[in-house]
PDB file of N, CA and C in Angstrom:
ATOM      1  N   MET A 229       0.848  -1.504   0.158  1.00 75.00           N
ATOM      2  CA  MET A 229       0.068  -0.079   0.079  1.00 75.00           C
ATOM      3  C   MET A 229       0.586   1.445   0.370  1.00 75.00           C
ATOM      4  N   THR A 230       1.891   1.032   0.760  1.00 81.00           N
ATOM      5  CA  THR A 230       3.170   2.235   0.714  1.00 81.00           C
ATOM      6  C   THR A 230       3.313   2.630  -0.669  1.00 81.00           C
ATOM      7  N   GLU A 231       3.844   1.455  -1.127  1.00 81.00           N
ATOM      8  CA  GLU A 231       4.735   1.440  -2.621  1.00 81.00           C
ATOM      9  C   GLU A 231       3.808   2.715  -3.327  1.00 81.00           C
ATOM     10  N   LEU A 232       1.868   2.332  -3.487  1.00 71.00           N
ATOM     11  CA  LEU A 232       0.819   2.837  -4.391  1.00 71.00           C
ATOM     12  C   LEU A 232       1.057   4.553  -3.577  1.00 71.00           C
ATOM     13  N   PHE A 233       1.778   4.637  -2.911  1.00 68.00           N
ATOM     14  CA  PHE A 233       1.305   6.031  -2.362  1.00 68.00           C
ATOM     15  C   PHE A 233       2.133   6.592  -2.702  1.00 68.00           C
ATOM     16  N   LYS A 234       3.872   5.670  -2.879  1.00 73.00           N
ATOM     17  CA  LYS A 234       4.711   6.391  -3.150  1.00 73.00           C
ATOM     18  C   LYS A 234       5.125   6.797  -4.925  1.00 73.00           C
ATOM     19  N   GLN A 235       4.113   6.214  -5.487  1.00 72.00           N
ATOM     20  CA  GLN A 235       3.851   6.059  -6.857  1.00 72.00           C
ATOM     21  C   GLN A 235       3.171   7.364  -7.424  1.00 72.00           C
ATOM     22  N   PHE A 236       2.105   7.333  -6.177  1.00 66.00           N
ATOM     23  CA  PHE A 236       1.182   8.407  -6.756  1.00 66.00           C
ATOM     24  C   PHE A 236       1.832   9.715  -6.353  1.00 66.00           C
ATOM     25  N   ALA A 237       2.881   9.756  -5.547  1.00 69.00           N
ATOM     26  CA  ALA A 237       2.817  11.009  -5.144  1.00 69.00           C
ATOM     27  C   ALA A 237       4.166  11.445  -6.562  1.00 69.00           C
ATOM     28  N   LYS A 238       4.525  10.678  -6.808  1.00 73.00           N
ATOM     29  CA  LYS A 238       5.744  10.615  -8.067  1.00 73.00           C
ATOM     30  C   LYS A 238       4.935  11.046  -9.408  1.00 73.00           C
ATOM     31  N   ASN A 239       4.329  10.663  -9.651  1.00 71.00           N
ATOM     32  CA  ASN A 239       3.408  10.961 -10.386  1.00 71.00           C
ATOM     33  C   ASN A 239       2.720  12.670 -11.158  1.00 71.00           C
ATOM     34  N   GLU A 240       3.383  13.103 -11.917  1.00 72.00           N
ATOM     35  CA  GLU A 240       3.414  14.343 -12.208  1.00 72.00           C
ATOM     36  C   GLU A 240       2.267  14.729 -13.537  1.00 72.00           C
ATOM     37  N   ASP A 241       1.542  13.324 -14.121  1.00 72.00           N
ATOM     38  CA  ASP A 241       0.869  13.468 -15.135  1.00 72.00           C
ATOM     39  C   ASP A 241      -0.237  14.606 -15.296  1.00 72.00           C
ATOM     40  N   GLY A 242      -1.109  14.505 -14.011  1.00 75.00           N
ATOM     41  CA  GLY A 242      -1.876  15.716 -13.580  1.00 75.00           C
ATOM     42  C   GLY A 242      -1.438  16.713 -13.768  1.00 75.00           C
ATOM     43  N   ALA A 243      -0.632  17.181 -13.002  1.00 79.00           N
ATOM     44  CA  ALA A 243       0.210  18.256 -12.960  1.00 79.00           C
ATOM     45  C   ALA A 243       0.322  19.138 -14.412  1.00 79.00           C
ATOM     46  N   THR A 244       1.036  18.540 -15.065  1.00 85.00           N
ATOM     47  CA  THR A 244       1.052  18.060 -16.300  1.00 85.00           C
ATOM     48  C   THR A 244      -0.146  19.385 -17.085  1.00 85.00           C
ATOM     49  N   ALA A 245      -1.169  18.418 -17.004  1.00 86.00           N
ATOM     50  CA  ALA A 245      -2.366  18.181 -17.726  1.00 86.00           C
ATOM     51  C   ALA A 245      -2.814  19.810 -17.315  1.00 86.00           C
ATOM     52  N   ILE A 246      -2.738  20.226 -16.030  1.00 88.00           N
ATOM     53  CA  ILE A 246      -3.798  21.516 -15.400  1.00 88.00           C
ATOM     54  C   ILE A 246      -2.612  22.564 -15.846  1.00 88.00           C
ATOM     55  N   GLU A 247      -0.978  21.878 -15.875  1.00 91.00           N
ATOM     56  CA  GLU A 247      -0.214  23.157 -16.716  1.00 91.00           C
ATOM     57  C   GLU A 247      -1.319  23.412 -18.216  1.00 91.00           C
ATOM     58  N   TYR A 248      -1.078  22.458 -18.650  1.00 92.00           N
ATOM     59  CA  TYR A 248      -1.318  22.790 -20.780  1.00 92.00           C
ATOM     60  C   TYR A 248      -2.886  23.530 -20.936  1.00 92.00           C
ATOM     61  N   GLY A 249      -3.876  22.614 -19.887  1.00 92.00           N
ATOM     62  CA  GLY A 249      -5.327  23.338 -19.933  1.00 92.00           C
ATOM     63  C   GLY A 249      -5.211  25.023 -19.113  1.00 92.00           C
ATOM     64  N   LEU A 250      -4.113  25.600 -18.865  1.00 94.00           N
ATOM     65  CA  LEU A 250      -3.825  26.990 -18.299  1.00 94.00           C
ATOM     66  C   LEU A 250      -3.376  27.888 -19.166  1.00 94.00           C
ATOM     67  N   ILE A 251      -2.340  27.245 -19.902  1.00 95.00           N
ATOM     68  CA  ILE A 251      -1.797  27.918 -20.836  1.00 95.00           C
ATOM     69  C   ILE A 251      -2.719  27.901 -21.991  1.00 95.00           C
ATOM     70  N   ALA A 252      -3.442  26.809 -22.536  1.00 96.00           N
ATOM     71  CA  ALA A 252      -4.722  26.621 -23.619  1.00 96.00           C
ATOM     72  C   ALA A 252      -5.100  27.616 -23.200  1.00 96.00           C
ATOM     73  N   SER A 253      -5.578  28.165 -22.016  1.00 97.00           N
ATOM     74  CA  SER A 253      -7.039  28.859 -21.560  1.00 97.00           C
ATOM     75  C   SER A 253      -6.414  30.688 -22.328  1.00 97.00           C
ATOM     76  N   LEU A 254      -5.153  30.814 -21.705  1.00 97.00           N
ATOM     77  CA  LEU A 254      -4.731  31.945 -22.030  1.00 97.00           C
ATOM     78  C   LEU A 254      -4.629  32.236 -22.878  1.00 97.00           C
ATOM     79  N   ILE A 255      -3.963  31.434 -23.690  1.00 97.00           N
ATOM     80  CA  ILE A 255      -3.821  31.590 -25.306  1.00 97.00           C
ATOM     81  C   ILE A 255      -5.159  32.015 -25.788  1.00 97.00           C
ATOM     82  N   ALA A 256      -6.689  30.987 -25.357  1.00 96.00           N
ATOM     83  CA  ALA A 256      -7.573  31.658 -25.746  1.00 96.00           C
ATOM     84  C   ALA A 256      -8.311  32.943 -25.413  1.00 96.00           C
ATOM     85  N   VAL A 257      -7.808  33.308 -24.504  1.00 97.00           N
ATOM     86  CA  VAL A 257      -8.235  34.588 -23.869  1.00 97.00           C
ATOM     87  C   VAL A 257      -7.572  35.603 -24.556  1.00 97.00           C
ATOM     88  N   ALA A 258      -6.272  35.894 -25.229  1.00 95.00           N
ATOM     89  CA  ALA A 258      -5.667  36.336 -26.031  1.00 95.00           C
ATOM     90  C   ALA A 258      -6.449  36.822 -27.316  1.00 95.00           C
ATOM     91  N   ILE A 259      -6.643  35.837 -27.919  1.00 94.00           N
ATOM     92  CA  ILE A 259      -7.127  35.620 -29.229  1.00 94.00           C
ATOM     93  C   ILE A 259      -8.610  36.278 -29.217  1.00 94.00           C
ATOM     94  N   VAL A 260      -9.090  35.638 -28.218  1.00 94.00           N
ATOM     95  CA  VAL A 260     -10.703  36.702 -27.956  1.00 94.00           C
ATOM     96  C   VAL A 260     -10.247  38.346 -27.879  1.00 94.00           C
ATOM     97  N   VAL A 261      -9.123  38.586 -27.094  1.00 93.00           N
ATOM     98  CA  VAL A 261      -9.301  40.295 -26.687  1.00 93.00           C
ATOM     99  C   VAL A 261      -8.527  40.873 -28.008  1.00 93.00           C
ATOM    100  N   ILE A 262      -7.763  39.851 -28.756  1.00 91.00           N
ATOM    101  CA  ILE A 262      -7.672  40.751 -30.059  1.00 91.00           C
ATOM    102  C   ILE A 262      -8.487  40.761 -31.253  1.00 91.00           C
ATOM    103  N   LEU A 263      -9.318  39.591 -31.580  1.00 90.00           N
ATOM    104  CA  LEU A 263      -9.813  39.587 -32.305  1.00 90.00           C
ATOM    105  C   LEU A 263     -10.933  40.607 -32.296  1.00 90.00           C
ATOM    106  N   GLY A 264     -11.312  40.510 -30.703  1.00 88.00           N
ATOM    107  CA  GLY A 264     -12.214  41.967 -29.993  1.00 88.00           C
ATOM    108  C   GLY A 264     -11.954  43.586 -30.923  1.00 88.00           C
ATOM    109  N   THR A 265     -10.469  43.188 -30.428  1.00 87.00           N
ATOM    110  CA  THR A 265     -10.042  44.938 -30.611  1.00 87.00           C
ATOM    111  C   THR A 265     -10.088  45.078 -33.063  1.00 87.00           C
ATOM    112  N   VAL A 266      -9.477  44.139 -33.169  1.00 90.00           N
ATOM    113  CA  VAL A 266      -9.410  43.872 -34.791  1.00 90.00           C
ATOM    114  C   VAL A 266     -11.158  43.982 -35.363  1.00 90.00           C
ATOM    115  N   GLY A 267     -11.500  43.606 -34.752  1.00 86.00           N
ATOM    116  CA  GLY A 267     -13.152  43.286 -35.147  1.00 86.00           C
ATOM    117  C   GLY A 267     -14.176  44.749 -35.324  1.00 86.00           C
ATOM    118  N   ASP A 268     -13.646  45.397 -34.119  1.00 85.00           N
ATOM    119  CA  ASP A 268     -14.206  46.907 -34.021  1.00 85.00           C
ATOM    120  C   ASP A 268     -13.502  47.997 -34.636  1.00 85.00           C
ATOM    121  N   GLN A 269     -11.722  47.755 -34.971  1.00 88.00           N
ATOM    122  CA  GLN A 269     -11.527  48.669 -36.322  1.00 88.00           C
ATOM    123  C   GLN A 269     -11.905  48.407 -37.383  1.00 88.00           C
ATOM    124  N   LEU A 270     -12.080  46.379 -37.989  1.00 88.00           N
ATOM    125  CA  LEU A 270     -12.889  46.149 -39.186  1.00 88.00           C
ATOM    126  C   LEU A 270     -14.160  46.585 -39.576  1.00 88.00           C
ATOM    127  N   VAL A 271     -15.077  47.126 -38.507  1.00 89.00           N
ATOM    128  CA  VAL A 271     -16.586  47.623 -38.595  1.00 89.00           C
ATOM    129  C   VAL A 271     -15.857  49.090 -39.195  1.00 89.00           C
ATOM    130  N   SER A 272     -15.597  49.494 -38.500  1.00 90.00           N
ATOM    131  CA  SER A 272     -14.712  51.401 -38.272  1.00 90.00           C
ATOM    132  C   SER A 272     -14.628  51.316 -40.089  1.00 90.00           C
ATOM    133  N   THR A 273     -13.807  51.038 -40.638  1.00 91.00           N
ATOM    134  CA  THR A 273     -12.884  50.739 -41.480  1.00 91.00           C
ATOM    135  C   THR A 273     -14.291  50.701 -42.679  1.00 91.00           C
ATOM    136  N   PHE A 274     -15.138  49.713 -42.784  1.00 91.00           N
ATOM    137  CA  PHE A 274     -15.875  49.091 -43.844  1.00 91.00           C
ATOM    138  C   PHE A 274     -17.375  50.553 -43.725  1.00 91.00           C
ATOM    139  N   GLU A 275     -17.489  50.813 -42.408  1.00 93.00           N
ATOM    140  CA  GLU A 275     -18.560  51.905 -42.192  1.00 93.00           C
ATOM    141  C   GLU A 275     -18.063  53.286 -42.844  1.00 93.00           C
ATOM    142  N   SER A 276     -16.791  53.464 -43.060  1.00 92.00           N
ATOM    143  CA  SER A 276     -15.990  55.293 -43.590  1.00 92.00           C
ATOM    144  C   SER A 276     -15.964  54.186 -45.385  1.00 92.00           C
ATOM    145  N   VAL A 277     -15.747  52.843 -45.873  1.00 92.00           N
ATOM    146  CA  VAL A 277     -15.778  53.130 -46.857  1.00 92.00           C
ATOM    147  C   VAL A 277     -17.385  53.088 -47.684  1.00 92.00           C
ATOM    148  N   GLU A 278     -18.212  52.841 -46.558  1.00 90.00           N
ATOM    149  CA  GLU A 278     -19.542  52.582 -46.714  1.00 90.00           C
ATOM    150  C   GLU A 278     -19.737  54.403 -47.297  1.00 90.00           C
ATOM    151  N   SER A 279     -19.643  55.264 -46.508  1.00 91.00           N
ATOM    152  CA  SER A 279     -19.880  56.623 -46.172  1.00 91.00           C
ATOM    153  C   SER A 279     -19.044  57.067 -47.641  1.00 91.00           C
ATOM    154  N   GLY A 280     -18.115  56.873 -47.754  1.00 89.00           N
ATOM    155  CA  GLY A 280     -16.580  57.030 -48.961  1.00 89.00           C
ATOM    156  C   GLY A 280     -18.256  56.823 -50.137  1.00 89.00           C
ATOM    157  N   LEU A 281     -18.515  55.873 -50.448  1.00 90.00           N
ATOM    158  CA  LEU A 281     -19.146  55.045 -51.568  1.00 90.00           C
ATOM    159  C   LEU A 281     -20.835  56.061 -52.030  1.00 90.00           C
ATOM    160  N   ALA A 282     -21.318  55.940 -50.686  1.00 87.00           N
ATOM    161  CA  ALA A 282     -22.496  56.769 -50.571  1.00 87.00           C
ATOM    162  C   ALA A 282     -22.344  58.211 -51.079  1.00 87.00           C
ATOM    163  N   GLY A 283     -21.139  58.473 -50.608  1.00 80.00           N
ATOM    164  CA  GLY A 283     -20.741  60.362 -51.110  1.00 80.00           C
ATOM    165  C   GLY A 283     -20.547  60.635 -52.159  1.00 80.00           C
ATOM    166  N   SER A 284     -20.173  59.392 -53.237  1.00 73.00           N
ATOM    167  CA  SER A 284     -19.692  59.115 -54.205  1.00 73.00           C
ATOM    168  C   SER A 284     -20.583  59.261 -55.545  1.00 73.00           C
ATOM    169  N   GLY A 285     -22.036  58.962 -55.062  1.00 64.00           N
ATOM    170  CA  GLY A 285     -22.690  58.630 -55.841  1.00 64.00           C
ATOM    171  C   GLY A 285     -23.042  57.207 -56.623  1.00 64.00           C
ATOM    172  N   GLY A 286     -22.255  56.668 -55.601  1.00 55.00           N
ATOM    173  CA  GLY A 286     -21.870  55.259 -56.605  1.00 55.00           C
ATOM    174  C   GLY A 286     -22.830  54.033 -55.682  1.00 55.00           C
ATOM    175  N   GLY A 287     -24.286  54.374 -56.211  1.00 55.00           N
ATOM    176  CA  GLY A 287     -24.986  53.337 -55.554  1.00 55.00           C
ATOM    177  C   GLY A 287     -25.432  52.104 -56.198  1.00 55.00           C
ATOM    178  N   ASP A 288     -27.046  51.556 -56.517  1.00 60.00           N
ATOM    179  CA  ASP A 288     -27.419  50.950 -57.009  1.00 60.00           C
ATOM    180  C   ASP A 288     -27.047  50.860 -59.057  1.00 60.00           C
ATOM    181  N   GLY A 289     -27.681  51.924 -59.084  1.00 52.00           N
ATOM    182  CA  GLY A 289     -27.468  52.968 -60.642  1.00 52.00           C
ATOM    183  C   GLY A 289     -29.031  52.633 -60.786  1.00 52.00           C
ATOM    184  N   GLY A 290     -30.434  52.242 -60.009  1.00 45.00           N
ATOM    185  CA  GLY A 290     -31.158  52.232 -60.247  1.00 45.00           C
ATOM    186  C   GLY A 290     -32.223  53.226 -60.304  1.00 45.00           C
TER     187      GLY A 290
END
């Protein structure tokens, strides 16, 4: 029985899996933050293009 406890104490697979999980979650949070910022800039760019096209008379020609 004591041998089983010694093997359990030496086993670091669980700690490694938790570390990889934390790293993956931090990467996911960073991606969400970056995409949120880029998304806002992209919306702003498309809005300025839209207003530029509307001001130049580039409608549907209808």
